[in-house]
PDB file of C-alpha atoms in Angstrom:
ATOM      1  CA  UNK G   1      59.509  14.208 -82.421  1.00  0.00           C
ATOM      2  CA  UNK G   2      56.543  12.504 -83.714  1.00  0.00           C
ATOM      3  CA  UNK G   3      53.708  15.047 -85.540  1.00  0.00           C
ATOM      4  CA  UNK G   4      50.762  16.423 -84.332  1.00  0.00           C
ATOM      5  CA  UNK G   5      49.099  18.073 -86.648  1.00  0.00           C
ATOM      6  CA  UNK G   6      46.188  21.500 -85.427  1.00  0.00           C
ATOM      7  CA  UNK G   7      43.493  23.324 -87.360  1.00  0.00           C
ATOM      8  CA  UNK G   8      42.732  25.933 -88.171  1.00  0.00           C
ATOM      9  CA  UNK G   9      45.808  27.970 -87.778  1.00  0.00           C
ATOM     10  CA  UNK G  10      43.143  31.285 -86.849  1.00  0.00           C
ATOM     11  CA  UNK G  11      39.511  31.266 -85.762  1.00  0.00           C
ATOM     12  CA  UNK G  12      37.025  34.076 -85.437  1.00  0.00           C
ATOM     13  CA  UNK G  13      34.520  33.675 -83.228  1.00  0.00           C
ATOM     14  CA  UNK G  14      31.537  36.141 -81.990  1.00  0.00           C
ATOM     15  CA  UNK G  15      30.821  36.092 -78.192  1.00  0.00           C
ATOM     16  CA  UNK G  16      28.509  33.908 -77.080  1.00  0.00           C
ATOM     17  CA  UNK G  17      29.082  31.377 -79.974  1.00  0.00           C
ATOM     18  CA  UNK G  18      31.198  27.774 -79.984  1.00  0.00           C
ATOM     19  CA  UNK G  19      35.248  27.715 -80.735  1.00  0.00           C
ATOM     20  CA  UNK G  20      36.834  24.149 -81.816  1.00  0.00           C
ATOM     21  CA  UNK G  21      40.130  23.404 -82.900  1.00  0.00           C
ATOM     22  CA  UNK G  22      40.856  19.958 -84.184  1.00  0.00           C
ATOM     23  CA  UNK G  23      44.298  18.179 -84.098  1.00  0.00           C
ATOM     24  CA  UNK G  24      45.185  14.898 -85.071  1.00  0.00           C
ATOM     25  CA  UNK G  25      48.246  12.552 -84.195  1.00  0.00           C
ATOM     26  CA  UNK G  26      50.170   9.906 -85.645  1.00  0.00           C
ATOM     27  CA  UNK G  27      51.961   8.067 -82.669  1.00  0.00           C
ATOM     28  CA  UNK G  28      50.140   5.811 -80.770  1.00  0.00           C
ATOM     29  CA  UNK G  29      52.286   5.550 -77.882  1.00  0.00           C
ATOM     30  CA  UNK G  30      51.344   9.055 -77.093  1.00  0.00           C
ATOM     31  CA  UNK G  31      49.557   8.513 -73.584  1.00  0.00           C
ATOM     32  CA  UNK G  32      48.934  12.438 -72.789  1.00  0.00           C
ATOM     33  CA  UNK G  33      47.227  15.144 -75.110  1.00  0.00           C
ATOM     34  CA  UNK G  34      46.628  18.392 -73.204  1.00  0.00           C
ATOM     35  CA  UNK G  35      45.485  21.729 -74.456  1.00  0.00           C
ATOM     36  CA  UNK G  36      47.238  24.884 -73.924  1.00  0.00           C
ATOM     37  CA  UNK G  37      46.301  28.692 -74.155  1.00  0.00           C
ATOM     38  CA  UNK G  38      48.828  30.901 -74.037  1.00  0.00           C
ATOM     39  CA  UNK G  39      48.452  34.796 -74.318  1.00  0.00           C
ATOM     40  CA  UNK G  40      51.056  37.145 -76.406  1.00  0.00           C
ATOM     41  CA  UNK G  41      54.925  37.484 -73.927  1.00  0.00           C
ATOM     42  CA  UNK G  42      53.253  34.717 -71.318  1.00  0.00           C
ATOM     43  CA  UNK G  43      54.179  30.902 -71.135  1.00  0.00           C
ATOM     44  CA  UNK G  44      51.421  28.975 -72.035  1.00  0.00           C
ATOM     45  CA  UNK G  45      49.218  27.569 -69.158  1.00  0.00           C
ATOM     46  CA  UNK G  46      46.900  24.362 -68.968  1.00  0.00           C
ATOM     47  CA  UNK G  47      43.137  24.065 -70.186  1.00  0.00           C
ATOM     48  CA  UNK G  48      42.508  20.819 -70.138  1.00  0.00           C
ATOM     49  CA  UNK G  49      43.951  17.352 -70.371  1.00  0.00           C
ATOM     50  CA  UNK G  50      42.771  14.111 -71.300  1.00  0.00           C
ATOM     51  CA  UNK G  51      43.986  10.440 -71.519  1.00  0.00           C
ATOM     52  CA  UNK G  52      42.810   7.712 -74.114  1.00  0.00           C
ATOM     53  CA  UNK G  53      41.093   5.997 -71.967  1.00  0.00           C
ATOM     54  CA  UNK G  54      38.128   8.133 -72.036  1.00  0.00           C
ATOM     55  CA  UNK G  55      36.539   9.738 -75.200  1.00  0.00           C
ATOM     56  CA  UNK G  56      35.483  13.066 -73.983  1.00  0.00           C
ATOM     57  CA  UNK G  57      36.065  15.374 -70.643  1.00  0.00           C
ATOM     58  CA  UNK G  58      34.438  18.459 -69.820  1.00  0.00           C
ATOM     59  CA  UNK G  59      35.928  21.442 -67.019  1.00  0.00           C
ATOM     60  CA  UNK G  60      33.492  24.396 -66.903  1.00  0.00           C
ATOM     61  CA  UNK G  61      33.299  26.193 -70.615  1.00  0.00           C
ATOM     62  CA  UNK G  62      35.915  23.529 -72.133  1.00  0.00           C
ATOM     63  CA  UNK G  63      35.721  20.079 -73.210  1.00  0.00           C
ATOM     64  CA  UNK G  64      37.945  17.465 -75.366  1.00  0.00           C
ATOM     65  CA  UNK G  65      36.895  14.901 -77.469  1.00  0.00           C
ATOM     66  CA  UNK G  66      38.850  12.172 -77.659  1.00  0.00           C
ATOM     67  CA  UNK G  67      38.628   9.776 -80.809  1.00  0.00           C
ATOM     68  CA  UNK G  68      41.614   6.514 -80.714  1.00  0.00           C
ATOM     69  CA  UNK G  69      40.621   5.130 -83.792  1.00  0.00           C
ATOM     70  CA  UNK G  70      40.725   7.863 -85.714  1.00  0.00           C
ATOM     71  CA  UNK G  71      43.930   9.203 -83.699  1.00  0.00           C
ATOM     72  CA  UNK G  72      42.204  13.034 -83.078  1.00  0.00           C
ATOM     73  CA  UNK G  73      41.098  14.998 -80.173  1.00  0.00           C
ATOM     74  CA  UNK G  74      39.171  18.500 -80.425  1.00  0.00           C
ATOM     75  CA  UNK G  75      39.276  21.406 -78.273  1.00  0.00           C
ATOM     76  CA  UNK G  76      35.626  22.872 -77.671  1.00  0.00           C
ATOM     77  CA  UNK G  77      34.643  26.380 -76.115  1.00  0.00           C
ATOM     78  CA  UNK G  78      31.605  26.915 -75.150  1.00  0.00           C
ATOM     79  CA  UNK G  79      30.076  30.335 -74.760  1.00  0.00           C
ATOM     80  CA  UNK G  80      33.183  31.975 -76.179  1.00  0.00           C
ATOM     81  CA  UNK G  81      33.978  35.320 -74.515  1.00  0.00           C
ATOM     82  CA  UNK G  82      36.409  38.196 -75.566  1.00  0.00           C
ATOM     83  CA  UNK G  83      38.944  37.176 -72.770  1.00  0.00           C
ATOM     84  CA  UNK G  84      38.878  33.702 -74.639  1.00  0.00           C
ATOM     85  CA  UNK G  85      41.054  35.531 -77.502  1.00  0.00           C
ATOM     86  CA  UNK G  86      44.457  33.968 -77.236  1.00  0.00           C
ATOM     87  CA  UNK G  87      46.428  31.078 -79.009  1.00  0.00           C
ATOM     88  CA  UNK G  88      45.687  27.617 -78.280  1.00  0.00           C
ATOM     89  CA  UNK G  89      48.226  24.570 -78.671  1.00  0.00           C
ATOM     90  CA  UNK G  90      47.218  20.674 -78.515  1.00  0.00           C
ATOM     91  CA  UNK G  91      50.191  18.689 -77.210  1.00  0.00           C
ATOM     92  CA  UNK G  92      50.583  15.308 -76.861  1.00  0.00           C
ATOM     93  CA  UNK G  93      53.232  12.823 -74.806  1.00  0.00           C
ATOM     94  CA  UNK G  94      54.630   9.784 -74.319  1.00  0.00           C
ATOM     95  CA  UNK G  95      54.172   8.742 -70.625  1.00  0.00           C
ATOM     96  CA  UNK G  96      53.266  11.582 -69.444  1.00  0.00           C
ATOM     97  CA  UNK G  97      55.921  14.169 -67.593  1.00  0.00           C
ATOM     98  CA  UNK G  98      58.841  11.773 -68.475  1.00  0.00           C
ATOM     99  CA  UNK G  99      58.923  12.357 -71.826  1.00  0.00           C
ATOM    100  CA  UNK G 100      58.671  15.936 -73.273  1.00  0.00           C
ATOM    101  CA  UNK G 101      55.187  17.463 -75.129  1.00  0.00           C
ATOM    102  CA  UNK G 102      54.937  17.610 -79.095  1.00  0.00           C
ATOM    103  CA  UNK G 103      53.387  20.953 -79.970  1.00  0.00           C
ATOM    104  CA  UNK G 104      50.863  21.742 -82.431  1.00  0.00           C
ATOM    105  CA  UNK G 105      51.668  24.512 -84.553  1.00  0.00           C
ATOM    106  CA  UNK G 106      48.803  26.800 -82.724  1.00  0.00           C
ATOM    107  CA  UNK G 107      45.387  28.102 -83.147  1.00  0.00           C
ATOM    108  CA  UNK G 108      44.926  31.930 -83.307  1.00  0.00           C
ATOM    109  CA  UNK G 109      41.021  32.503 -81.929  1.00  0.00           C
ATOM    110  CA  UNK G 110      39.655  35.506 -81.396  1.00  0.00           C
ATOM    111  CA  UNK G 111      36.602  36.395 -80.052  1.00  0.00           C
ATOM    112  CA  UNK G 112      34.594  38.844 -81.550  1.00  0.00           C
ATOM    113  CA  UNK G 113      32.460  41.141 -78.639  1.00  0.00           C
TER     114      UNK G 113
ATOM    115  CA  UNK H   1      50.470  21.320 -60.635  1.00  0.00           C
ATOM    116  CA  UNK H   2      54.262  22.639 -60.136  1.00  0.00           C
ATOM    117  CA  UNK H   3      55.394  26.150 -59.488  1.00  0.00           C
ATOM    118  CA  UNK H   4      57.747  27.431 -62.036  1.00  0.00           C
ATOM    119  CA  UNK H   5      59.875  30.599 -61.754  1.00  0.00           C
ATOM    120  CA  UNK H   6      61.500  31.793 -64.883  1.00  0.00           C
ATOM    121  CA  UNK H   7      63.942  34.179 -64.694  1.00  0.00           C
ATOM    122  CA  UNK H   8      64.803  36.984 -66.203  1.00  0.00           C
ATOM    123  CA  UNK H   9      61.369  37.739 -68.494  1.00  0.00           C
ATOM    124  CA  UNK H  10      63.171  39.522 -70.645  1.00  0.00           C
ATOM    125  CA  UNK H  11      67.081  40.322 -71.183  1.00  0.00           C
ATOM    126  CA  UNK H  12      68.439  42.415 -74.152  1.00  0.00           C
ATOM    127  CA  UNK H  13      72.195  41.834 -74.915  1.00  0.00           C
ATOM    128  CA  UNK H  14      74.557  42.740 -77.699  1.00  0.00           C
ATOM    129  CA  UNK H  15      75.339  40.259 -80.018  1.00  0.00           C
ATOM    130  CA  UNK H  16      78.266  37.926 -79.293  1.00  0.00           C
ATOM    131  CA  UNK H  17      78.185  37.839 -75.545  1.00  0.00           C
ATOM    132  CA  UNK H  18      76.430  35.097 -73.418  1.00  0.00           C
ATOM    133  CA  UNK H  19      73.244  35.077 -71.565  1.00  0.00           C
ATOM    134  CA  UNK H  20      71.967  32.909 -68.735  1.00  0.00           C
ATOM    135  CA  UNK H  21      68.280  31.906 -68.195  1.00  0.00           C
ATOM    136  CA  UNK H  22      66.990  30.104 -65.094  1.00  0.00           C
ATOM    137  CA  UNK H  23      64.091  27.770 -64.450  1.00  0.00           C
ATOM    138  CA  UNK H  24      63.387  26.901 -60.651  1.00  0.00           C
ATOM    139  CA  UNK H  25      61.096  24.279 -59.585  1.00  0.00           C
ATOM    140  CA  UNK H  26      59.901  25.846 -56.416  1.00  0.00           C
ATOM    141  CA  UNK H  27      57.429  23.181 -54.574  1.00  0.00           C
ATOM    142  CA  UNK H  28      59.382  19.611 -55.875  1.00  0.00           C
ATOM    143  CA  UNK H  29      62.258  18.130 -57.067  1.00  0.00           C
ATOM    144  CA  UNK H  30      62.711  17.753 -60.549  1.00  0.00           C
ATOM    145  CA  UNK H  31      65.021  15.571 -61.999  1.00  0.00           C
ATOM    146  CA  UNK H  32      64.204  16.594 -65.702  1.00  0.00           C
ATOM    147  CA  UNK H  33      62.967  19.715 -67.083  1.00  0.00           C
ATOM    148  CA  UNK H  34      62.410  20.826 -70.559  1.00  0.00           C
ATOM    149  CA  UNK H  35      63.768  23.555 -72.272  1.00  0.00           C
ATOM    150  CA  UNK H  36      61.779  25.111 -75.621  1.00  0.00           C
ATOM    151  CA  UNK H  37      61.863  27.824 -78.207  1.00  0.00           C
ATOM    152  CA  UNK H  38      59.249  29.965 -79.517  1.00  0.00           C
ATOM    153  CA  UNK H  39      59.945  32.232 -82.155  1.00  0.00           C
ATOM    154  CA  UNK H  40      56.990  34.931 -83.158  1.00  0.00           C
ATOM    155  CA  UNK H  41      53.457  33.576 -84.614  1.00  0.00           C
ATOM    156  CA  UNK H  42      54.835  29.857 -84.136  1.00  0.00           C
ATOM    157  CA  UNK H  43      55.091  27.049 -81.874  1.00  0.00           C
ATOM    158  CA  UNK H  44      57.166  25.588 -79.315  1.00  0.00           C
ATOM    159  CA  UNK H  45      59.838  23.666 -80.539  1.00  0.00           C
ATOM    160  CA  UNK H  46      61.595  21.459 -77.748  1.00  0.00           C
ATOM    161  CA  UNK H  47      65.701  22.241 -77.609  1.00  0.00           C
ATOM    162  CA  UNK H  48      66.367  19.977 -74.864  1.00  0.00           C
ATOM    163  CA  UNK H  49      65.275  17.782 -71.920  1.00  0.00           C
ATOM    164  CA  UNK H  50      67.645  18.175 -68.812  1.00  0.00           C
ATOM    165  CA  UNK H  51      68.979  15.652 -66.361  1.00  0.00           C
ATOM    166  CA  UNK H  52      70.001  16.728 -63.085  1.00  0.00           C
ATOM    167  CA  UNK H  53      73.247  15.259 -62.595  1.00  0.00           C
ATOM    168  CA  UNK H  54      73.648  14.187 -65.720  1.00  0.00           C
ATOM    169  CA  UNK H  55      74.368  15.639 -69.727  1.00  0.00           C
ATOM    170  CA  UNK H  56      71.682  17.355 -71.171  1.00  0.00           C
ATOM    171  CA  UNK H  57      70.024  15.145 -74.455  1.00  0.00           C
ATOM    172  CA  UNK H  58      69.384  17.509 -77.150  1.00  0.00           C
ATOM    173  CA  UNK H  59      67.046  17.735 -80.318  1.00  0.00           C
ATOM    174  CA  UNK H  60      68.259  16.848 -83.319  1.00  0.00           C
ATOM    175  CA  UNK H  61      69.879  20.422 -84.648  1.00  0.00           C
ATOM    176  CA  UNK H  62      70.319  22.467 -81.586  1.00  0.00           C
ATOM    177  CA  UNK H  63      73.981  23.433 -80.825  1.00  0.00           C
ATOM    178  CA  UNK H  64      74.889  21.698 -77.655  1.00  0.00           C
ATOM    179  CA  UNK H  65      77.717  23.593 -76.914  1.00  0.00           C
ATOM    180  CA  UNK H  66      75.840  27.220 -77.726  1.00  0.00           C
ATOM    181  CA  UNK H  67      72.725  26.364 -75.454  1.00  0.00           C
ATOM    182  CA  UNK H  68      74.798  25.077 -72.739  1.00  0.00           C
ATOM    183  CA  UNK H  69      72.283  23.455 -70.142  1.00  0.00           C
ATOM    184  CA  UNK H  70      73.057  22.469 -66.462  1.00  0.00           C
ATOM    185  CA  UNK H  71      71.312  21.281 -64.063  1.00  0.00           C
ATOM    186  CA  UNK H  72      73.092  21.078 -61.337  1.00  0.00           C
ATOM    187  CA  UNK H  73      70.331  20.633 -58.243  1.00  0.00           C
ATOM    188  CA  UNK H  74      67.008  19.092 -58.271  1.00  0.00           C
ATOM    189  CA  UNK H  75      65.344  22.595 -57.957  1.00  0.00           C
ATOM    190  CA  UNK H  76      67.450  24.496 -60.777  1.00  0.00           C
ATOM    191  CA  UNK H  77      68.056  24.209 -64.471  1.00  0.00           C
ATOM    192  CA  UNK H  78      69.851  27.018 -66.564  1.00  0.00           C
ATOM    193  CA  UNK H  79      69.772  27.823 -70.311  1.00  0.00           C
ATOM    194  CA  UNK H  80      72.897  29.367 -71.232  1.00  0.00           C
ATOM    195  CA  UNK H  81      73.410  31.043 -74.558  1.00  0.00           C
ATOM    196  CA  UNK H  82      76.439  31.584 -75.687  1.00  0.00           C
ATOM    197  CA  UNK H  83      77.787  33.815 -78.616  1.00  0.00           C
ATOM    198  CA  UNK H  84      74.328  35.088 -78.930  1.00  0.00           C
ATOM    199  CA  UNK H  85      73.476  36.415 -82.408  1.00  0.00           C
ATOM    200  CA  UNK H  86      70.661  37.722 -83.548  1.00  0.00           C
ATOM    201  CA  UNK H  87      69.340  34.815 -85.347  1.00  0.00           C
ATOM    202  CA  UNK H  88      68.701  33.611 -81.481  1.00  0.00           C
ATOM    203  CA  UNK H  89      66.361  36.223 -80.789  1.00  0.00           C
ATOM    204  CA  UNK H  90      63.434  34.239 -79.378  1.00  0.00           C
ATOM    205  CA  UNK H  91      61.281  33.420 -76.498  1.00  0.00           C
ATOM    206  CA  UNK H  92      62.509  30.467 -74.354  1.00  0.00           C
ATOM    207  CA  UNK H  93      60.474  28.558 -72.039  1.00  0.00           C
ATOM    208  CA  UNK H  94      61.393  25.915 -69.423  1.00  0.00           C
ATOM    209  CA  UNK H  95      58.439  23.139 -68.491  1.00  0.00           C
ATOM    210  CA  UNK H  96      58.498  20.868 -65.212  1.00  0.00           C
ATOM    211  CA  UNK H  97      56.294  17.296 -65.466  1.00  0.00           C
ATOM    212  CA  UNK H  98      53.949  18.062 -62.037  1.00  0.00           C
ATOM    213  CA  UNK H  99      54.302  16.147 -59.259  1.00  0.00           C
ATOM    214  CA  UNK H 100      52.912  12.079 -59.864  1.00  0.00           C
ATOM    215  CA  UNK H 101      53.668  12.451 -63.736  1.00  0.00           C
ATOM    216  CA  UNK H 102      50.668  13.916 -65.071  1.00  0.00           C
ATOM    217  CA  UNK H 103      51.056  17.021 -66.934  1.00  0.00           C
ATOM    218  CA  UNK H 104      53.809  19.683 -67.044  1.00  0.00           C
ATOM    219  CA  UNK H 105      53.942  23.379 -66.077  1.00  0.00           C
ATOM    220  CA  UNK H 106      55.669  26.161 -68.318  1.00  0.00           C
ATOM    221  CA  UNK H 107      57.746  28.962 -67.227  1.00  0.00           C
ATOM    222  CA  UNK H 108      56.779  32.140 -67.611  1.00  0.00           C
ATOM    223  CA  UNK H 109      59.161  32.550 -70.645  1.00  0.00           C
ATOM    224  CA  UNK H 110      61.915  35.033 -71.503  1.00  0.00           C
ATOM    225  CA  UNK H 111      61.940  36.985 -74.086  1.00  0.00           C
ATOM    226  CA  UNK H 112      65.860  37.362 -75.392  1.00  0.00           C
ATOM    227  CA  UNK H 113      66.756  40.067 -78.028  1.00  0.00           C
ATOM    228  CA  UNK H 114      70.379  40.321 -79.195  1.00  0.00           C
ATOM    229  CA  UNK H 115      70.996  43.415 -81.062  1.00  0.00           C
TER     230      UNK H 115
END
């Protein structure tokens, strides 16, 4: 499987403030870079998804930014809140649901009340 | 997206016997599913994609014949591990790509503890 590469590995946030996590990628047939939160004994579930066609997308408190020449996309929470605290992965595919996700290696955040 | 049933969520066995995990796609067929590992504080590491009606294909180091994968129907894929040690303590969690190709949805894990 072909790298993708997250930062930080933890986060500390205080409520009310901004949380981004950065990853970066080396293939560029990947076609498919989600972002995934998953809480402690729980699978993880979708944020937010984007597609390189499109440099940034926004849903509620979360947004990505996409960059294709540099080969990075960051994870940004808005108005981070206590129930934010969980561990985020980037992913990122090769056409998308017929080839399987390569994980980041995480991002513990924690928001701070 | 899809709806995923994992089951069990948890399963504690003693070491050398096999255990049997199950990943149901309940609102499509899916003719492959993943299967992934996720041992403490790290991420997940993909074991295996599944073909229904066909061989697993398996990552590069995972024992094919101790995680014994079928996937017999388009609805059902099961992680088998056999000869469980301890070493194979871990969380494993099946994903199905959603309907149209766009995205995937993750089991709700199991956690397996051989003691």
């Amino acid at each position: 499987q072909q790298q993708v590469k997250q930062s930080p590995q933890s986060l500390i946030v205080q409520k009310g403030g901004i949380s981004i996590i950065n990853c970066a990628y080396e293939n560029t047939a990947f076609d498919y870079f989600p972002w995934y939160q998953q809480f402690p004994g729980k699978g993880p579930a979708l944020l937010i998804a984007i597609r390189p066609d499109v440099s940034e997308k926004k849903e509620g408190r979360f947004t990505i930014s996409f960059n294709k020449s540099a080969k990075q996309f960051s994870l940004h929470i808005m108005d981070s809140q206590p129930g934010d605290s969980a561990t985020y992965f980037c992913a990122a595919s090769i056409n998308a649901g017929r080839r399987a996700l390569t994980f980041g290696s995480g991002t513990r955040l924690q928001v701070q009340p | 997206g899809a709806v995923v049933s994992q089951h069990p969520s948890w399963v504690i066995c003693k070491s050398g016997t096999s255990v049997k995990i199950e990943c149901r796609s309940l609102d499509f067929q899916a003719t492959t599913m993943f299967w992934y590992r996720q041992f403490p504080k790290q991420s997940l590491m993909l074991m295996a994609t599944s073909n229904e009606g066909s061989k697993a294909t398996y990552e590069q180091g995972v024992e094919k014949d101790k995680f014994l994968i079928n996937h017999a129907s388009l609805t059902l894929s099961t992680l088998t591990v056999t000869s469980a040690h301890p070493e194979d303590s871990s969380f494993y969690i099946c994903s199905v790509p959603d309907r149209g190709n766009y995205g995937y949805t993750f089991g709700s894990g199991t956690r397996l503890t051989v003691v």
